[in-house]
Amino acid sequence: MKQHTRTGMGTREGARTGTRAVVAAGLAVATVATVGGCAFTRPRVQVPTYFPSPTSTGGYNPNDPTPSYGSTPTYEPTYSPSPTMETFDPDGRSDVSGRNCDFSNSLRQFTYTVSITNPSTTDSFSYDMAVNWMKAKPADGKAYGLHERSIIVGPGDTETYTAKYTVNQSSIGQFWYTCQITRAHKTRM
C-alpha cells in the first residue's frame, strides 16, 4: 500500500488559504487599533446647503457703476479775514515795548525808550501813550512822574521815541523806581 503524503497544496486551494489569512490578519489589526483607541475613521464634515454672499458697506456695485460712499462729502468754504476785517483791539499795549529805564542825577530827568509796532498791513493808528515812573521801594502805587504823548504809526511800521520827565526838586536822595507803560490807547486813522 502506498501512502500518499501531501506536501503541498494545489494552486487554487493555496491561493484561497493565503487570501483568508491576509483578511484575517487585517481584521485583527483593525480590532486591535479600535480597542487601543486608534480608530482610522475619517471626521464627518457637513457641507452647508446655503452659502451667504459677502455684504458690502460701500465701494463698487456692478448694478450701479458709480462708487458709493458712507456719506456724501461736504465742502464748506473757509474764510480768512481780508485786510478790512482785521481784528481791532483799542488797548494797544501789546504793540508797545520799552527799554532803557533810566534817571539822570545831573539832569534830574527820567527817560524811557518806547517802541510802537503797528501790526496792521492796511491801517494807520494813532496811539495815545502814557508812561509812568513809579516808586519801587516801597511799591505803594505812587508815581514820580508821568509822560503823555500821541503818535501815529503807519501800517506795518515801527516808531521809537524817548519818553522824558524832569523832576522839579533841586536835591534828590537815593530812591528806587520802575518804568511802566500804563496806557497805549489806539484809534484807527
PDB file of C-alpha atoms in Angstrom:
ATOM      1  CA  MET A   1       0.000   0.000   0.000  1.00  0.00           C
ATOM      2  CA  LYS A   2       1.260   3.244  -0.962  1.00  0.00           C
ATOM      3  CA  GLN A   3       0.876   6.214   1.216  1.00  0.00           C
ATOM      4  CA  HIS A   4       0.431   9.488  -0.301  1.00  0.00           C
ATOM      5  CA  THR A   5       1.810  12.349   1.596  1.00  0.00           C
ATOM      6  CA  ARG A   6       0.525  15.710   0.762  1.00  0.00           C
ATOM      7  CA  THR A   7       3.435  18.029   0.698  1.00  0.00           C
ATOM      8  CA  GLY A   8       1.884  20.975  -0.991  1.00  0.00           C
ATOM      9  CA  MET A   9      -1.438  22.299  -1.937  1.00  0.00           C
ATOM     10  CA  GLY A  10      -2.836  22.946  -5.263  1.00  0.00           C
ATOM     11  CA  THR A  11      -2.678  26.409  -6.680  1.00  0.00           C
ATOM     12  CA  ARG A  12      -6.345  27.212  -6.175  1.00  0.00           C
ATOM     13  CA  GLU A  13      -6.540  25.884  -2.728  1.00  0.00           C
ATOM     14  CA  GLY A  14      -3.303  27.621  -1.672  1.00  0.00           C
ATOM     15  CA  ALA A  15      -4.482  30.964  -3.009  1.00  0.00           C
ATOM     16  CA  ARG A  16      -7.721  30.728  -1.043  1.00  0.00           C
ATOM     17  CA  THR A  17      -5.928  29.941   2.127  1.00  0.00           C
ATOM     18  CA  GLY A  18      -3.479  32.853   1.630  1.00  0.00           C
ATOM     19  CA  THR A  19      -6.297  35.310   0.973  1.00  0.00           C
ATOM     20  CA  ARG A  20      -8.152  34.152   4.062  1.00  0.00           C
ATOM     21  CA  ALA A  21      -5.022  34.625   6.121  1.00  0.00           C
ATOM     22  CA  VAL A  22      -4.498  38.208   4.858  1.00  0.00           C
ATOM     23  CA  VAL A  23      -8.130  39.153   5.517  1.00  0.00           C
ATOM     24  CA  ALA A  24      -7.981  37.624   8.996  1.00  0.00           C
ATOM     25  CA  ALA A  25      -4.777  39.500   9.754  1.00  0.00           C
ATOM     26  CA  GLY A  26      -6.333  42.761   8.557  1.00  0.00           C
ATOM     27  CA  LEU A  27      -9.389  42.268  10.768  1.00  0.00           C
ATOM     28  CA  ALA A  28      -7.131  41.523  13.709  1.00  0.00           C
ATOM     29  CA  VAL A  29      -5.143  44.782  13.185  1.00  0.00           C
ATOM     30  CA  ALA A  30      -8.364  46.811  12.829  1.00  0.00           C
ATOM     31  CA  THR A  31      -9.755  45.231  16.000  1.00  0.00           C
ATOM     32  CA  VAL A  32      -6.563  45.963  17.965  1.00  0.00           C
ATOM     33  CA  ALA A  33      -6.424  49.539  16.672  1.00  0.00           C
ATOM     34  CA  THR A  34     -10.057  50.203  17.551  1.00  0.00           C
ATOM     35  CA  VAL A  35      -9.702  48.698  21.030  1.00  0.00           C
ATOM     36  CA  GLY A  36      -6.476  50.675  21.591  1.00  0.00           C
ATOM     37  CA  GLY A  37      -8.154  53.993  20.692  1.00  0.00           C
ATOM     38  CA  CYS A  38      -6.611  54.473  17.289  1.00  0.00           C
ATOM     39  CA  ALA A  39      -9.589  54.101  15.042  1.00  0.00           C
ATOM     40  CA  PHE A  40      -8.866  55.036  11.478  1.00  0.00           C
ATOM     41  CA  THR A  41     -12.166  56.726  10.789  1.00  0.00           C
ATOM     42  CA  ARG A  42     -12.463  59.995   8.908  1.00  0.00           C
ATOM     43  CA  PRO A  43     -14.072  63.008  10.626  1.00  0.00           C
ATOM     44  CA  ARG A  44     -17.541  63.849   9.436  1.00  0.00           C
ATOM     45  CA  VAL A  45     -17.791  67.130   7.532  1.00  0.00           C
ATOM     46  CA  GLN A  46     -21.088  68.821   6.980  1.00  0.00           C
ATOM     47  CA  VAL A  47     -21.380  70.931   3.867  1.00  0.00           C
ATOM     48  CA  PRO A  48     -23.809  73.833   4.228  1.00  0.00           C
ATOM     49  CA  THR A  49     -26.529  73.914   1.658  1.00  0.00           C
ATOM     50  CA  TYR A  50     -26.717  77.758   1.709  1.00  0.00           C
ATOM     51  CA  PHE A  51     -23.684  79.956   1.174  1.00  0.00           C
ATOM     52  CA  PRO A  52     -24.327  83.598   2.202  1.00  0.00           C
ATOM     53  CA  SER A  53     -22.960  86.165  -0.221  1.00  0.00           C
ATOM     54  CA  PRO A  54     -20.499  88.723   1.154  1.00  0.00           C
ATOM     55  CA  THR A  55     -22.057  92.057   2.024  1.00  0.00           C
ATOM     56  CA  SER A  56     -20.543  95.364   1.084  1.00  0.00           C
ATOM     57  CA  THR A  57     -20.730  98.627   3.013  1.00  0.00           C
ATOM     58  CA  GLY A  58     -19.615 100.708   0.090  1.00  0.00           C
ATOM     59  CA  GLY A  59     -17.475 100.676  -2.996  1.00  0.00           C
ATOM     60  CA  TYR A  60     -18.295  99.221  -6.366  1.00  0.00           C
ATOM     61  CA  ASN A  61     -21.777  97.887  -7.128  1.00  0.00           C
ATOM     62  CA  PRO A  62     -21.953  96.055 -10.504  1.00  0.00           C
ATOM     63  CA  ASN A  63     -25.553  97.250 -10.956  1.00  0.00           C
ATOM     64  CA  ASP A  64     -24.525 100.863 -10.320  1.00  0.00           C
ATOM     65  CA  PRO A  65     -21.062 101.712 -11.701  1.00  0.00           C
ATOM     66  CA  THR A  66     -20.884 104.895  -9.628  1.00  0.00           C
ATOM     67  CA  PRO A  67     -18.953 104.185  -6.382  1.00  0.00           C
ATOM     68  CA  SER A  68     -20.971 104.778  -3.248  1.00  0.00           C
ATOM     69  CA  TYR A  69     -19.598 106.178  -0.025  1.00  0.00           C
ATOM     70  CA  GLY A  70     -20.938 106.149   3.528  1.00  0.00           C
ATOM     71  CA  SER A  71     -21.821 109.814   3.303  1.00  0.00           C
ATOM     72  CA  THR A  72     -21.538 112.498   0.690  1.00  0.00           C
ATOM     73  CA  PRO A  73     -18.528 114.694   1.464  1.00  0.00           C
ATOM     74  CA  THR A  74     -19.440 118.295   2.079  1.00  0.00           C
ATOM     75  CA  TYR A  75     -17.148 121.183   1.366  1.00  0.00           C
ATOM     76  CA  GLU A  76     -17.579 124.355   3.325  1.00  0.00           C
ATOM     77  CA  PRO A  77     -15.582 127.355   2.230  1.00  0.00           C
ATOM     78  CA  THR A  78     -13.216 128.775   4.792  1.00  0.00           C
ATOM     79  CA  TYR A  79     -12.848 132.491   5.100  1.00  0.00           C
ATOM     80  CA  SER A  80      -9.654 134.195   6.027  1.00  0.00           C
ATOM     81  CA  PRO A  81     -10.033 137.747   7.204  1.00  0.00           C
ATOM     82  CA  SER A  82      -9.456 140.286   4.496  1.00  0.00           C
ATOM     83  CA  PRO A  83      -7.384 143.352   5.323  1.00  0.00           C
ATOM     84  CA  THR A  84     -10.581 145.257   6.093  1.00  0.00           C
ATOM     85  CA  MET A  85     -11.679 142.514   8.524  1.00  0.00           C
ATOM     86  CA  GLU A  86      -8.560 142.691  10.761  1.00  0.00           C
ATOM     87  CA  THR A  87      -9.279 142.339  14.431  1.00  0.00           C
ATOM     88  CA  PHE A  88      -9.028 145.586  16.294  1.00  0.00           C
ATOM     89  CA  ASP A  89      -8.251 145.961  19.989  1.00  0.00           C
ATOM     90  CA  PRO A  90      -8.224 149.559  21.245  1.00  0.00           C
ATOM     91  CA  ASP A  91      -5.784 148.537  24.002  1.00  0.00           C
ATOM     92  CA  GLY A  92      -2.536 148.729  22.060  1.00  0.00           C
ATOM     93  CA  ARG A  93      -0.160 147.832  24.895  1.00  0.00           C
ATOM     94  CA  SER A  94       0.648 144.535  23.157  1.00  0.00           C
ATOM     95  CA  ASP A  95       2.006 146.645  20.237  1.00  0.00           C
ATOM     96  CA  VAL A  96       4.378 148.544  22.545  1.00  0.00           C
ATOM     97  CA  SER A  97       7.700 147.677  24.193  1.00  0.00           C
ATOM     98  CA  GLY A  98      10.106 149.692  26.319  1.00  0.00           C
ATOM     99  CA  ARG A  99      13.801 149.634  27.249  1.00  0.00           C
ATOM    100  CA  ASN A 100      16.488 151.719  28.941  1.00  0.00           C
ATOM    101  CA  CYS A 101      14.545 152.857  32.009  1.00  0.00           C
ATOM    102  CA  ASP A 102      16.892 155.487  33.493  1.00  0.00           C
ATOM    103  CA  PHE A 103      17.253 158.518  35.728  1.00  0.00           C
ATOM    104  CA  SER A 104      19.948 161.201  35.289  1.00  0.00           C
ATOM    105  CA  ASN A 105      21.034 162.865  38.554  1.00  0.00           C
ATOM    106  CA  SER A 106      22.716 165.734  36.737  1.00  0.00           C
ATOM    107  CA  LEU A 107      19.653 166.477  34.577  1.00  0.00           C
ATOM    108  CA  ARG A 108      17.185 165.331  37.277  1.00  0.00           C
ATOM    109  CA  GLN A 109      15.365 163.573  34.438  1.00  0.00           C
ATOM    110  CA  PHE A 110      13.663 160.207  33.929  1.00  0.00           C
ATOM    111  CA  THR A 111      13.953 158.617  30.467  1.00  0.00           C
ATOM    112  CA  TYR A 112      12.454 155.527  28.859  1.00  0.00           C
ATOM    113  CA  THR A 113      12.793 154.379  25.227  1.00  0.00           C
ATOM    114  CA  VAL A 114       9.409 153.296  23.793  1.00  0.00           C
ATOM    115  CA  SER A 115       8.857 151.381  20.528  1.00  0.00           C
ATOM    116  CA  ILE A 116       5.414 151.011  18.911  1.00  0.00           C
ATOM    117  CA  THR A 117       4.877 148.490  16.102  1.00  0.00           C
ATOM    118  CA  ASN A 118       1.638 148.670  14.122  1.00  0.00           C
ATOM    119  CA  PRO A 119       0.614 145.050  13.271  1.00  0.00           C
ATOM    120  CA  SER A 120      -1.925 146.125  10.620  1.00  0.00           C
ATOM    121  CA  THR A 121      -0.969 145.809   6.973  1.00  0.00           C
ATOM    122  CA  THR A 122      -3.552 148.340   5.782  1.00  0.00           C
ATOM    123  CA  ASP A 123      -4.466 150.828   8.531  1.00  0.00           C
ATOM    124  CA  SER A 124      -2.631 153.587  10.329  1.00  0.00           C
ATOM    125  CA  PHE A 125      -3.259 154.018  14.047  1.00  0.00           C
ATOM    126  CA  SER A 126      -2.882 156.830  16.495  1.00  0.00           C
ATOM    127  CA  TYR A 127      -1.520 155.663  19.862  1.00  0.00           C
ATOM    128  CA  ASP A 128      -2.360 157.755  22.912  1.00  0.00           C
ATOM    129  CA  MET A 129       0.569 156.865  25.186  1.00  0.00           C
ATOM    130  CA  ALA A 130       1.157 157.246  28.918  1.00  0.00           C
ATOM    131  CA  VAL A 131       4.453 156.324  30.616  1.00  0.00           C
ATOM    132  CA  ASN A 132       4.840 156.442  34.396  1.00  0.00           C
ATOM    133  CA  TRP A 133       7.958 156.258  36.554  1.00  0.00           C
ATOM    134  CA  MET A 134       6.692 154.520  39.651  1.00  0.00           C
ATOM    135  CA  LYS A 135       8.046 154.288  43.189  1.00  0.00           C
ATOM    136  CA  ALA A 136       9.531 150.794  43.511  1.00  0.00           C
ATOM    137  CA  LYS A 137      10.524 150.610  47.222  1.00  0.00           C
ATOM    138  CA  PRO A 138       8.065 150.662  48.770  1.00  0.00           C
ATOM    139  CA  ALA A 139       5.844 149.905  45.767  1.00  0.00           C
ATOM    140  CA  ASP A 140       2.946 151.919  47.128  1.00  0.00           C
ATOM    141  CA  GLY A 141       1.412 152.925  43.776  1.00  0.00           C
ATOM    142  CA  LYS A 142       2.807 156.461  43.819  1.00  0.00           C
ATOM    143  CA  ALA A 143       4.282 157.905  40.628  1.00  0.00           C
ATOM    144  CA  TYR A 144       7.383 160.087  40.452  1.00  0.00           C
ATOM    145  CA  GLY A 145       6.484 161.316  37.000  1.00  0.00           C
ATOM    146  CA  LEU A 146       4.168 160.937  34.016  1.00  0.00           C
ATOM    147  CA  HIS A 147       4.815 161.356  30.287  1.00  0.00           C
ATOM    148  CA  GLU A 148       1.941 161.519  27.764  1.00  0.00           C
ATOM    149  CA  ARG A 149       2.126 161.629  24.012  1.00  0.00           C
ATOM    150  CA  SER A 150       0.114 160.739  20.888  1.00  0.00           C
ATOM    151  CA  ILE A 151       1.943 159.211  17.972  1.00  0.00           C
ATOM    152  CA  ILE A 152       0.721 157.975  14.572  1.00  0.00           C
ATOM    153  CA  VAL A 153       2.185 154.727  13.232  1.00  0.00           C
ATOM    154  CA  GLY A 154       1.658 153.630   9.616  1.00  0.00           C
ATOM    155  CA  PRO A 155       0.740 150.096   8.504  1.00  0.00           C
ATOM    156  CA  GLY A 156       3.493 147.643   9.431  1.00  0.00           C
ATOM    157  CA  ASP A 157       5.771 150.447  10.678  1.00  0.00           C
ATOM    158  CA  THR A 158       7.614 150.857  13.972  1.00  0.00           C
ATOM    159  CA  GLU A 159       8.070 154.216  15.659  1.00  0.00           C
ATOM    160  CA  THR A 160      10.538 154.712  18.515  1.00  0.00           C
ATOM    161  CA  TYR A 161      10.777 157.721  20.800  1.00  0.00           C
ATOM    162  CA  THR A 162      12.215 158.590  24.223  1.00  0.00           C
ATOM    163  CA  ALA A 163       9.718 159.452  26.929  1.00  0.00           C
ATOM    164  CA  LYS A 164      11.090 162.023  29.416  1.00  0.00           C
ATOM    165  CA  TYR A 165      10.066 163.535  32.714  1.00  0.00           C
ATOM    166  CA  THR A 166      12.056 166.163  34.634  1.00  0.00           C
ATOM    167  CA  VAL A 167      11.859 166.281  38.426  1.00  0.00           C
ATOM    168  CA  ASN A 168      11.323 169.783  39.875  1.00  0.00           C
ATOM    169  CA  GLN A 169      13.256 169.172  43.112  1.00  0.00           C
ATOM    170  CA  SER A 170      16.706 170.662  43.468  1.00  0.00           C
ATOM    171  CA  SER A 171      18.119 167.796  45.563  1.00  0.00           C
ATOM    172  CA  ILE A 172      17.099 164.198  45.264  1.00  0.00           C
ATOM    173  CA  GLY A 173      18.333 161.475  47.588  1.00  0.00           C
ATOM    174  CA  GLN A 174      18.586 157.798  46.816  1.00  0.00           C
ATOM    175  CA  PHE A 175      15.326 156.202  45.637  1.00  0.00           C
ATOM    176  CA  TRP A 176      14.020 153.167  43.727  1.00  0.00           C
ATOM    177  CA  TYR A 177      11.847 153.445  40.637  1.00  0.00           C
ATOM    178  CA  THR A 178      10.412 151.431  37.731  1.00  0.00           C
ATOM    179  CA  CYS A 179       9.144 152.417  34.286  1.00  0.00           C
ATOM    180  CA  GLN A 180       5.655 151.399  33.206  1.00  0.00           C
ATOM    181  CA  ILE A 181       3.644 151.893  30.021  1.00  0.00           C
ATOM    182  CA  THR A 182       0.270 152.462  31.630  1.00  0.00           C
ATOM    183  CA  ARG A 183      -1.691 153.419  28.516  1.00  0.00           C
ATOM    184  CA  ALA A 184      -1.472 152.801  24.766  1.00  0.00           C
ATOM    185  CA  HIS A 185      -4.972 153.514  23.516  1.00  0.00           C
ATOM    186  CA  LYS A 186      -5.110 153.105  19.757  1.00  0.00           C
ATOM    187  CA  THR A 187      -7.519 154.679  17.295  1.00  0.00           C
ATOM    188  CA  ARG A 188      -7.857 153.835  13.595  1.00  0.00           C
ATOM    189  CA  MET A 189      -6.968 156.785  11.351  1.00  0.00           C
TER     190      MET A 189
END
